[in-house]
Amino acid sequence: MNAILTSAGLLVCSNVFMTFAWYAHLKELNGRHWLLAALVSWGVALFEYLFQVPANRIGYTALSVGQLKIIQEVIALSVFVPFSVYYMKEPLKLDYLWAGLCLLGAVYFMFRSKLG
């Protein structure tokens, strides 16, 4: 269980950097050339990988690749929604709830062998 929690914590850090790398340039570098935005995003994404690679290596000691991917997707949505609302000033929509419920279904199917 410690490997799973460590992996999840590292994936949260990774997803914070990933979300900023993928979307913050839309707000911060909107009037700049896309190449500058790409270079800045790559610089931010380096930190994403510095967390993501050890997260997956540690997580793979206790989970399958599919289980790691589903955990990453749940974390990605959990990080993206507050980012979207608070940083990008997008409205909070019920669609995030529906997407989260769909992900809960995915979690169930990926982990059901461990449940029973």
N, CA, C and O atoms as CSV, one atom per row, in Angstrom:
chain,resi,resn,atom,element,x,y,z
A,1,MET,N,N,0.818,-1.200,0.000
A,1,MET,CA,C,0.000,0.000,0.000
A,1,MET,C,C,0.864,1.267,0.000
A,1,MET,O,O,0.475,2.276,-0.588
A,2,ASN,N,N,2.029,1.223,0.652
A,2,ASN,CA,C,2.918,2.372,0.680
A,2,ASN,C,C,3.369,2.763,-0.726
A,2,ASN,O,O,3.474,3.949,-1.036
A,3,ALA,N,N,3.635,1.776,-1.572
A,3,ALA,CA,C,4.042,2.060,-2.955
A,3,ALA,C,C,2.912,2.756,-3.704
A,3,ALA,O,O,3.165,3.641,-4.522
A,4,ILE,N,N,1.683,2.372,-3.438
A,4,ILE,CA,C,0.540,2.983,-4.120
A,4,ILE,C,C,0.378,4.438,-3.677
A,4,ILE,O,O,0.158,5.318,-4.508
A,5,LEU,N,N,0.486,4.690,-2.382
A,5,LEU,CA,C,0.350,6.063,-1.880
A,5,LEU,C,C,1.499,6.950,-2.352
A,5,LEU,O,O,1.291,8.108,-2.714
A,6,THR,N,N,2.707,6.400,-2.344
A,6,THR,CA,C,3.862,7.160,-2.841
A,6,THR,C,C,3.681,7.487,-4.318
A,6,THR,O,O,3.914,8.618,-4.745
A,7,SER,N,N,3.266,6.496,-5.087
A,7,SER,CA,C,3.031,6.698,-6.513
A,7,SER,C,C,1.951,7.753,-6.744
A,7,SER,O,O,2.116,8.645,-7.576
A,8,ALA,N,N,0.855,7.650,-6.011
A,8,ALA,CA,C,-0.242,8.611,-6.170
A,8,ALA,C,C,0.214,10.025,-5.811
A,8,ALA,O,O,-0.137,10.979,-6.505
A,9,GLY,N,N,0.988,10.168,-4.740
A,9,GLY,CA,C,1.487,11.491,-4.366
A,9,GLY,C,C,2.382,12.093,-5.432
A,9,GLY,O,O,2.280,13.278,-5.750
A,10,LEU,N,N,3.265,11.263,-5.984
A,10,LEU,CA,C,4.132,11.740,-7.072
A,10,LEU,C,C,3.323,12.069,-8.323
A,10,LEU,O,O,3.641,13.018,-9.039
A,11,LEU,N,N,2.282,11.287,-8.585
A,11,LEU,CA,C,1.431,11.575,-9.744
A,11,LEU,C,C,0.652,12.869,-9.570
A,11,LEU,O,O,0.396,13.567,-10.551
A,12,VAL,N,N,0.272,13.202,-8.351
A,12,VAL,CA,C,-0.375,14.505,-8.113
A,12,VAL,C,C,0.594,15.621,-8.480
A,12,VAL,O,O,0.227,16.552,-9.197
A,13,CYS,N,N,1.826,15.533,-7.995
A,13,CYS,CA,C,2.835,16.547,-8.338
A,13,CYS,C,C,3.045,16.608,-9.846
A,13,CYS,O,O,3.088,17.690,-10.431
A,14,SER,N,N,3.174,15.452,-10.466
A,14,SER,CA,C,3.358,15.385,-11.909
A,14,SER,C,C,2.214,16.061,-12.655
A,14,SER,O,O,2.436,16.805,-13.610
A,15,ASN,N,N,0.995,15.795,-12.214
A,15,ASN,CA,C,-0.173,16.347,-12.900
A,15,ASN,C,C,-0.315,17.846,-12.723
A,15,ASN,O,O,-0.855,18.521,-13.599
A,16,VAL,N,N,0.158,18.379,-11.609
A,16,VAL,CA,C,0.145,19.837,-11.446
A,16,VAL,C,C,1.041,20.455,-12.523
A,16,VAL,O,O,0.642,21.399,-13.206
A,17,PHE,N,N,2.244,19.921,-12.667
A,17,PHE,CA,C,3.145,20.446,-13.704
A,17,PHE,C,C,2.590,20.196,-15.096
A,17,PHE,O,O,2.673,21.069,-15.960
A,18,MET,N,N,2.021,19.006,-15.329
A,18,MET,CA,C,1.463,18.688,-16.633
A,18,MET,C,C,0.358,19.668,-17.009
A,18,MET,O,O,0.316,20.167,-18.134
A,19,THR,N,N,-0.528,19.939,-16.067
A,19,THR,CA,C,-1.650,20.824,-16.349
A,19,THR,C,C,-1.159,22.227,-16.683
A,19,THR,O,O,-1.658,22.856,-17.617
A,20,PHE,N,N,-0.189,22.716,-15.930
A,20,PHE,CA,C,0.369,24.028,-16.243
A,20,PHE,C,C,1.088,24.012,-17.589
A,20,PHE,O,O,0.972,24.964,-18.361
A,21,ALA,N,N,1.829,22.943,-17.880
A,21,ALA,CA,C,2.542,22.860,-19.160
A,21,ALA,C,C,1.565,22.854,-20.330
A,21,ALA,O,O,1.820,23.478,-21.361
A,22,TRP,N,N,0.456,22.154,-20.172
A,22,TRP,CA,C,-0.486,22.013,-21.276
A,22,TRP,C,C,-1.387,23.230,-21.467
A,22,TRP,O,O,-1.758,23.550,-22.596
A,23,TYR,N,N,-1.743,23.913,-20.377
A,23,TYR,CA,C,-2.813,24.907,-20.488
A,23,TYR,C,C,-2.473,26.310,-20.023
A,23,TYR,O,O,-3.123,27.252,-20.476
A,24,ALA,N,N,-1.495,26.513,-19.146
A,24,ALA,CA,C,-1.233,27.854,-18.617
A,24,ALA,C,C,-0.795,28.826,-19.702
A,24,ALA,O,O,-1.054,30.025,-19.598
A,25,HIS,N,N,-0.136,28.329,-20.739
A,25,HIS,CA,C,0.297,29.220,-21.817
A,25,HIS,C,C,-0.885,29.862,-22.540
A,25,HIS,O,O,-0.731,30.918,-23.153
A,26,LEU,N,N,-2.056,29.242,-22.477
A,26,LEU,CA,C,-3.240,29.832,-23.105
A,26,LEU,C,C,-3.610,31.153,-22.451
A,26,LEU,O,O,-4.145,32.052,-23.100
A,27,LYS,N,N,-3.323,31.262,-21.172
A,27,LYS,CA,C,-3.600,32.487,-20.431
A,27,LYS,C,C,-2.390,33.417,-20.409
A,27,LYS,O,O,-2.507,34.612,-20.678
A,28,GLU,N,N,-1.241,32.858,-20.089
A,28,GLU,CA,C,-0.046,33.673,-19.839
A,28,GLU,C,C,0.698,34.093,-21.105
A,28,GLU,O,O,1.303,35.164,-21.134
A,29,LEU,N,N,0.663,33.284,-22.129
A,29,LEU,CA,C,1.423,33.580,-23.355
A,29,LEU,C,C,0.508,33.681,-24.566
A,29,LEU,O,O,0.934,33.408,-25.688
A,30,ASN,N,N,-0.718,34.060,-24.356
A,30,ASN,CA,C,-1.720,34.073,-25.418
A,30,ASN,C,C,-1.321,34.940,-26.612
A,30,ASN,O,O,-1.578,34.565,-27.755
A,31,GLY,N,N,-0.705,36.081,-26.366
A,31,GLY,CA,C,-0.337,36.968,-27.463
A,31,GLY,C,C,1.045,36.711,-28.035
A,31,GLY,O,O,1.494,37.430,-28.928
A,32,ARG,N,N,1.722,35.695,-27.528
A,32,ARG,CA,C,3.081,35.395,-27.980
A,32,ARG,C,C,3.074,34.323,-29.053
A,32,ARG,O,O,2.086,33.612,-29.234
A,33,HIS,N,N,4.175,34.217,-29.753
A,33,HIS,CA,C,4.324,33.213,-30.803
A,33,HIS,C,C,4.186,31.819,-30.187
A,33,HIS,O,O,4.638,31.577,-29.067
A,34,TRP,N,N,3.560,30.912,-30.929
A,34,TRP,CA,C,3.307,29.564,-30.404
A,34,TRP,C,C,4.593,28.828,-30.074
A,34,TRP,O,O,4.615,27.993,-29.171
A,35,LEU,N,N,5.674,29.130,-30.802
A,35,LEU,CA,C,6.935,28.445,-30.550
A,35,LEU,C,C,7.471,28.779,-29.151
A,35,LEU,O,O,8.007,27.903,-28.471
A,36,LEU,N,N,7.331,30.028,-28.723
A,36,LEU,CA,C,7.737,30.401,-27.376
A,36,LEU,C,C,6.892,29.645,-26.353
A,36,LEU,O,O,7.413,29.143,-25.357
A,37,ALA,N,N,5.594,29.568,-26.602
A,37,ALA,CA,C,4.707,28.826,-25.693
A,37,ALA,C,C,5.116,27.354,-25.628
A,37,ALA,O,O,5.094,26.750,-24.555
A,38,ALA,N,N,5.485,26.783,-26.762
A,38,ALA,CA,C,5.908,25.381,-26.788
A,38,ALA,C,C,7.197,25.189,-25.995
A,38,ALA,O,O,7.320,24.220,-25.247
A,39,LEU,N,N,8.143,26.083,-26.146
A,39,LEU,CA,C,9.409,25.960,-25.417
A,39,LEU,C,C,9.207,26.110,-23.911
A,39,LEU,O,O,9.789,25.361,-23.128
A,40,VAL,N,N,8.384,27.077,-23.507
A,40,VAL,CA,C,8.090,27.246,-22.083
A,40,VAL,C,C,7.372,26.005,-21.557
A,40,VAL,O,O,7.685,25.521,-20.470
A,41,SER,N,N,6.416,25.492,-22.321
A,41,SER,CA,C,5.680,24.294,-21.910
A,41,SER,C,C,6.612,23.097,-21.765
A,41,SER,O,O,6.474,22.317,-20.822
A,42,TRP,N,N,7.553,22.943,-22.683
A,42,TRP,CA,C,8.512,21.841,-22.574
A,42,TRP,C,C,9.351,21.971,-21.309
A,42,TRP,O,O,9.654,20.977,-20.649
A,43,GLY,N,N,9.723,23.212,-20.975
A,43,GLY,CA,C,10.491,23.433,-19.754
A,43,GLY,C,C,9.704,23.028,-18.513
A,43,GLY,O,O,10.255,22.424,-17.592
A,44,VAL,N,N,8.433,23.358,-18.491
A,44,VAL,CA,C,7.574,22.972,-17.368
A,44,VAL,C,C,7.364,21.459,-17.374
A,44,VAL,O,O,7.358,20.825,-16.319
A,45,ALA,N,N,7.193,20.890,-18.552
A,45,ALA,CA,C,6.942,19.451,-18.667
A,45,ALA,C,C,8.128,18.617,-18.178
A,45,ALA,O,O,7.945,17.472,-17.765
A,46,LEU,N,N,9.331,19.171,-18.220
A,46,LEU,CA,C,10.482,18.449,-17.677
A,46,LEU,C,C,10.228,18.070,-16.216
A,46,LEU,O,O,10.534,16.955,-15.792
A,47,PHE,N,N,9.670,19.004,-15.458
A,47,PHE,CA,C,9.388,18.728,-14.049
A,47,PHE,C,C,8.274,17.696,-13.904
A,47,PHE,O,O,8.269,16.895,-12.969
A,48,GLU,N,N,7.331,17.728,-14.844
A,48,GLU,CA,C,6.290,16.690,-14.850
A,48,GLU,C,C,6.937,15.309,-14.928
A,48,GLU,O,O,6.599,14.417,-14.151
A,49,TYR,N,N,7.857,15.137,-15.855
A,49,TYR,CA,C,8.499,13.835,-16.048
A,49,TYR,C,C,9.381,13.444,-14.875
A,49,TYR,O,O,9.535,12.257,-14.589
A,50,LEU,N,N,9.963,14.425,-14.191
A,50,LEU,CA,C,10.793,14.114,-13.028
A,50,LEU,C,C,9.967,13.526,-11.885
A,50,LEU,O,O,10.510,12.842,-11.018
A,51,PHE,N,N,8.667,13.785,-11.878
A,51,PHE,CA,C,7.769,13.164,-10.899
A,51,PHE,C,C,7.078,11.928,-11.480
A,51,PHE,O,O,6.894,10.930,-10.783
A,52,GLN,N,N,6.703,11.997,-12.740
A,52,GLN,CA,C,5.905,10.935,-13.358
A,52,GLN,C,C,6.684,9.632,-13.515
A,52,GLN,O,O,6.142,8.558,-13.255
A,53,VAL,N,N,7.937,9.709,-13.935
A,53,VAL,CA,C,8.714,8.485,-14.157
A,53,VAL,C,C,8.907,7.696,-12.856
A,53,VAL,O,O,8.629,6.497,-12.835
A,54,PRO,N,N,9.376,8.330,-11.766
A,54,PRO,CA,C,9.472,7.543,-10.530
A,54,PRO,C,C,8.106,7.108,-10.005
A,54,PRO,O,O,7.992,6.036,-9.411
A,55,ALA,N,N,7.076,7.913,-10.212
A,55,ALA,CA,C,5.730,7.516,-9.767
A,55,ALA,C,C,5.305,6.217,-10.429
A,55,ALA,O,O,4.798,5.315,-9.763
A,56,ASN,N,N,5.505,6.117,-11.719
A,56,ASN,CA,C,5.109,4.899,-12.424
A,56,ASN,C,C,6.009,3.718,-12.083
A,56,ASN,O,O,5.530,2.588,-11.991
A,57,ARG,N,N,7.293,3.958,-11.895
A,57,ARG,CA,C,8.195,2.861,-11.518
A,57,ARG,C,C,7.843,2.309,-10.144
A,57,ARG,O,O,7.828,1.095,-9.940
A,58,ILE,N,N,7.561,3.205,-9.203
A,58,ILE,CA,C,7.184,2.773,-7.859
A,58,ILE,C,C,5.818,2.098,-7.887
A,58,ILE,O,O,5.634,1.034,-7.297
A,59,GLY,N,N,4.870,2.715,-8.570
A,59,GLY,CA,C,3.517,2.165,-8.641
A,59,GLY,C,C,3.462,0.810,-9.305
A,59,GLY,O,O,2.634,-0.027,-8.945
A,60,TYR,N,N,4.336,0.583,-10.275
A,60,TYR,CA,C,4.335,-0.684,-11.013
A,60,TYR,C,C,4.776,-1.864,-10.149
A,60,TYR,O,O,4.584,-3.018,-10.532
A,61,THR,N,N,5.360,-1.584,-8.994
A,61,THR,CA,C,5.717,-2.672,-8.091
A,61,THR,C,C,4.487,-3.258,-7.399
A,61,THR,O,O,4.543,-4.366,-6.866
A,62,ALA,N,N,3.376,-2.517,-7.408
A,62,ALA,CA,C,2.159,-2.976,-6.729
A,62,ALA,C,C,0.921,-3.001,-7.623
A,62,ALA,O,O,-0.085,-3.616,-7.271
A,63,LEU,N,N,0.990,-2.340,-8.771
A,63,LEU,CA,C,-0.177,-2.195,-9.647
A,63,LEU,C,C,0.173,-2.585,-11.081
A,63,LEU,O,O,1.341,-2.609,-11.467
A,64,SER,N,N,-0.853,-2.887,-11.852
A,64,SER,CA,C,-0.653,-3.128,-13.289
A,64,SER,C,C,-0.558,-1.788,-14.015
A,64,SER,O,O,-0.867,-0.742,-13.445
A,65,VAL,N,N,-0.137,-1.827,-15.250
A,65,VAL,CA,C,-0.052,-0.612,-16.062
A,65,VAL,C,C,-1.437,0.013,-16.222
A,65,VAL,O,O,-1.576,1.234,-16.155
A,66,GLY,N,N,-2.456,-0.811,-16.432
A,66,GLY,CA,C,-3.820,-0.299,-16.570
A,66,GLY,C,C,-4.299,0.391,-15.305
A,66,GLY,O,O,-4.942,1.438,-15.368
A,67,GLN,N,N,-3.988,-0.190,-14.165
A,67,GLN,CA,C,-4.374,0.426,-12.893
A,67,GLN,C,C,-3.641,1.748,-12.678
A,67,GLN,O,O,-4.227,2.720,-12.203
A,68,LEU,N,N,-2.361,1.777,-13.029
A,68,LEU,CA,C,-1.609,3.034,-12.944
A,68,LEU,C,C,-2.235,4.103,-13.825
A,68,LEU,O,O,-2.358,5.258,-13.418
A,69,LYS,N,N,-2.627,3.720,-15.026
A,69,LYS,CA,C,-3.210,4.685,-15.964
A,69,LYS,C,C,-4.527,5.239,-15.438
A,69,LYS,O,O,-4.774,6.440,-15.547
A,70,ILE,N,N,-5.370,4.395,-14.875
A,70,ILE,CA,C,-6.649,4.862,-14.352
A,70,ILE,C,C,-6.434,5.786,-13.163
A,70,ILE,O,O,-7.110,6.808,-13.042
A,71,ILE,N,N,-5.495,5.435,-12.279
A,71,ILE,CA,C,-5.183,6.338,-11.162
A,71,ILE,C,C,-4.717,7.687,-11.694
A,71,ILE,O,O,-5.114,8.733,-11.182
A,72,GLN,N,N,-3.876,7.660,-12.719
A,72,GLN,CA,C,-3.384,8.910,-13.310
A,72,GLN,C,C,-4.535,9.734,-13.870
A,72,GLN,O,O,-4.544,10.956,-13.716
A,73,GLU,N,N,-5.498,9.099,-14.512
A,73,GLU,CA,C,-6.628,9.828,-15.089
A,73,GLU,C,C,-7.502,10.452,-14.011
A,73,GLU,O,O,-7.967,11.582,-14.166
A,74,VAL,N,N,-7.730,9.727,-12.923
A,74,VAL,CA,C,-8.508,10.277,-11.807
A,74,VAL,C,C,-7.778,11.481,-11.218
A,74,VAL,O,O,-8.393,12.513,-10.951
A,75,ILE,N,N,-6.481,11.351,-11.018
A,75,ILE,CA,C,-5.691,12.460,-10.485
A,75,ILE,C,C,-5.694,13.628,-11.463
A,75,ILE,O,O,-5.807,14.783,-11.052
A,76,ALA,N,N,-5.570,13.334,-12.752
A,76,ALA,CA,C,-5.558,14.400,-13.759
A,76,ALA,C,C,-6.839,15.227,-13.691
A,76,ALA,O,O,-6.784,16.456,-13.729
A,77,LEU,N,N,-7.987,14.567,-13.592
A,77,LEU,CA,C,-9.248,15.309,-13.502
A,77,LEU,C,C,-9.328,16.060,-12.175
A,77,LEU,O,O,-9.828,17.184,-12.130
A,78,SER,N,N,-8.844,15.453,-11.105
A,78,SER,CA,C,-8.866,16.091,-9.790
A,78,SER,C,C,-7.987,17.339,-9.740
A,78,SER,O,O,-8.281,18.278,-9.001
A,79,VAL,N,N,-6.927,17.352,-10.511
A,79,VAL,CA,C,-6.054,18.526,-10.592
A,79,VAL,C,C,-6.608,19.529,-11.598
A,79,VAL,O,O,-6.556,20.737,-11.366
A,80,PHE,N,N,-7.138,19.032,-12.711
A,80,PHE,CA,C,-7.585,19.921,-13.781
A,80,PHE,C,C,-8.783,20.778,-13.389
A,80,PHE,O,O,-8.835,21.958,-13.736
A,81,VAL,N,N,-9.735,20.210,-12.680
A,81,VAL,CA,C,-10.948,20.963,-12.349
A,81,VAL,C,C,-10.623,22.209,-11.522
A,81,VAL,O,O,-11.040,23.302,-11.905
A,82,PRO,N,N,-9.893,22.094,-10.400
A,82,PRO,CA,C,-9.557,23.333,-9.677
A,82,PRO,C,C,-8.701,24.293,-10.504
A,82,PRO,O,O,-8.871,25.509,-10.417
A,83,PHE,N,N,-7.784,23.751,-11.306
A,83,PHE,CA,C,-6.971,24.604,-12.186
A,83,PHE,C,C,-7.864,25.385,-13.134
A,83,PHE,O,O,-7.700,26.593,-13.305
A,84,SER,N,N,-8.797,24.695,-13.741
A,84,SER,CA,C,-9.699,25.319,-14.708
A,84,SER,C,C,-10.539,26.413,-14.066
A,84,SER,O,O,-10.718,27.490,-14.635
A,85,VAL,N,N,-11.046,26.128,-12.887
A,85,VAL,CA,C,-11.947,27.073,-12.209
A,85,VAL,C,C,-11.176,28.242,-11.606
A,85,VAL,O,O,-11.539,29.398,-11.825
A,86,TYR,N,N,-10.121,27.958,-10.854
A,86,TYR,CA,C,-9.436,29.012,-10.111
A,86,TYR,C,C,-8.359,29.739,-10.902
A,86,TYR,O,O,-8.184,30.946,-10.736
A,87,TYR,N,N,-7.640,29.031,-11.752
A,87,TYR,CA,C,-6.550,29.665,-12.490
A,87,TYR,C,C,-7.027,30.218,-13.835
A,87,TYR,O,O,-6.716,31.351,-14.201
A,88,MET,N,N,-7.778,29.405,-14.552
A,88,MET,CA,C,-8.234,29.824,-15.883
A,88,MET,C,C,-9.564,30.596,-15.835
A,88,MET,O,O,-10.004,31.150,-16.842
A,89,LYS,N,N,-10.195,30.623,-14.657
A,89,LYS,CA,C,-11.459,31.351,-14.457
A,89,LYS,C,C,-12.590,30.817,-15.333
A,89,LYS,O,O,-13.451,31.578,-15.775
A,90,GLU,N,N,-12.585,29.521,-15.580
A,90,GLU,CA,C,-13.657,28.857,-16.327
A,90,GLU,C,C,-14.790,28.527,-15.351
A,90,GLU,O,O,-14.532,28.323,-14.164
A,91,PRO,N,N,-16.014,28.471,-15.817
A,91,PRO,CA,C,-17.113,28.118,-14.906
A,91,PRO,C,C,-17.065,26.634,-14.521
A,91,PRO,O,O,-16.675,25.781,-15.318
A,92,LEU,N,N,-17.468,26.353,-13.295
A,92,LEU,CA,C,-17.590,24.975,-12.838
A,92,LEU,C,C,-18.843,24.387,-13.463
A,92,LEU,O,O,-19.927,24.961,-13.348
A,93,LYS,N,N,-18.700,23.242,-14.126
A,93,LYS,CA,C,-19.826,22.637,-14.832
A,93,LYS,C,C,-20.135,21.270,-14.263
A,93,LYS,O,O,-19.258,20.591,-13.728
A,94,LEU,N,N,-21.381,20.875,-14.380
A,94,LEU,CA,C,-21.782,19.535,-13.973
A,94,LEU,C,C,-21.096,18.463,-14.814
A,94,LEU,O,O,-20.994,17.313,-14.388
A,95,ASP,N,N,-20.633,18.827,-15.985
A,95,ASP,CA,C,-19.939,17.863,-16.843
A,95,ASP,C,C,-18.719,17.254,-16.137
A,95,ASP,O,O,-18.378,16.096,-16.377
A,96,TYR,N,N,-18.068,18.030,-15.273
A,96,TYR,CA,C,-16.941,17.482,-14.511
A,96,TYR,C,C,-17.420,16.382,-13.576
A,96,TYR,O,O,-16.734,15.375,-13.401
A,97,LEU,N,N,-18.574,16.564,-12.984
A,97,LEU,CA,C,-19.135,15.533,-12.106
A,97,LEU,C,C,-19.427,14.267,-12.899
A,97,LEU,O,O,-19.095,13.166,-12.461
A,98,TRP,N,N,-20.048,14.422,-14.067
A,98,TRP,CA,C,-20.379,13.248,-14.887
A,98,TRP,C,C,-19.104,12.541,-15.341
A,98,TRP,O,O,-19.038,11.312,-15.348
A,99,ALA,N,N,-18.102,13.319,-15.717
A,99,ALA,CA,C,-16.821,12.720,-16.118
A,99,ALA,C,C,-16.192,11.970,-14.944
A,99,ALA,O,O,-15.643,10.881,-15.114
A,100,GLY,N,N,-16.278,12.564,-13.754
A,100,GLY,CA,C,-15.743,11.906,-12.567
A,100,GLY,C,C,-16.466,10.606,-12.264
A,100,GLY,O,O,-15.841,9.621,-11.872
A,101,LEU,N,N,-17.774,10.599,-12.444
A,101,LEU,CA,C,-18.536,9.364,-12.218
A,101,LEU,C,C,-18.151,8.290,-13.232
A,101,LEU,O,O,-18.077,7.110,-12.891
A,102,CYS,N,N,-17.908,8.691,-14.460
A,102,CYS,CA,C,-17.438,7.729,-15.466
A,102,CYS,C,C,-16.077,7.163,-15.064
A,102,CYS,O,O,-15.822,5.969,-15.221
A,103,LEU,N,N,-15.209,8.026,-14.548
A,103,LEU,CA,C,-13.904,7.550,-14.089
A,103,LEU,C,C,-14.038,6.604,-12.903
A,103,LEU,O,O,-13.263,5.654,-12.787
A,104,LEU,N,N,-15.000,6.842,-12.027
A,104,LEU,CA,C,-15.231,5.904,-10.921
A,104,LEU,C,C,-15.611,4.529,-11.453
A,104,LEU,O,O,-15.209,3.508,-10.895
A,105,GLY,N,N,-16.385,4.503,-12.531
A,105,GLY,CA,C,-16.688,3.222,-13.174
A,105,GLY,C,C,-15.434,2.565,-13.701
A,105,GLY,O,O,-15.262,1.354,-13.564
A,106,ALA,N,N,-14.555,3.349,-14.304
A,106,ALA,CA,C,-13.291,2.820,-14.810
A,106,ALA,C,C,-12.435,2.282,-13.667
A,106,ALA,O,O,-11.804,1.233,-13.795
A,107,VAL,N,N,-12.418,3.010,-12.546
A,107,VAL,CA,C,-11.669,2.546,-11.370
A,107,VAL,C,C,-12.223,1.201,-10.906
A,107,VAL,O,O,-11.464,0.275,-10.618
A,108,TYR,N,N,-13.530,1.100,-10.836
A,108,TYR,CA,C,-14.143,-0.163,-10.409
A,108,TYR,C,C,-13.676,-1.321,-11.290
A,108,TYR,O,O,-13.231,-2.353,-10.787
A,109,PHE,N,N,-13.780,-1.142,-12.608
A,109,PHE,CA,C,-13.428,-2.245,-13.502
A,109,PHE,C,C,-11.941,-2.585,-13.460
A,109,PHE,O,O,-11.575,-3.751,-13.608
A,110,MET,N,N,-11.085,-1.598,-13.262
A,110,MET,CA,C,-9.639,-1.862,-13.230
A,110,MET,C,C,-9.203,-2.486,-11.904
A,110,MET,O,O,-8.186,-3.178,-11.852
A,111,PHE,N,N,-9.967,-2.246,-10.828
A,111,PHE,CA,C,-9.560,-2.741,-9.513
A,111,PHE,C,C,-10.483,-3.802,-8.948
A,111,PHE,O,O,-10.288,-4.223,-7.807
A,112,ARG,N,N,-11.477,-4.251,-9.694
A,112,ARG,CA,C,-12.448,-5.193,-9.132
A,112,ARG,C,C,-11.825,-6.515,-8.715
A,112,ARG,O,O,-12.327,-7.162,-7.796
A,113,SER,N,N,-10.755,-6.929,-9.358
A,113,SER,CA,C,-10.102,-8.180,-8.945
A,113,SER,C,C,-9.468,-8.053,-7.563
A,113,SER,O,O,-9.332,-9.051,-6.855
A,114,LYS,N,N,-9.082,-6.848,-7.172
A,114,LYS,CA,C,-8.484,-6.617,-5.858
A,114,LYS,C,C,-9.562,-6.428,-4.787
A,114,LYS,O,O,-9.266,-6.507,-3.595
A,115,LEU,N,N,-10.810,-6.179,-5.201
A,115,LEU,CA,C,-11.880,-5.915,-4.240
A,115,LEU,C,C,-12.471,-7.195,-3.649
A,115,LEU,O,O,-12.940,-7.188,-2.511
A,116,GLY,N,N,-12.453,-8.262,-4.387
A,116,GLY,CA,C,-13.133,-9.444,-3.888
A,116,GLY,C,C,-12.378,-10.654,-3.937
A,116,GLY,O,O,-12.873,-11.707,-3.535
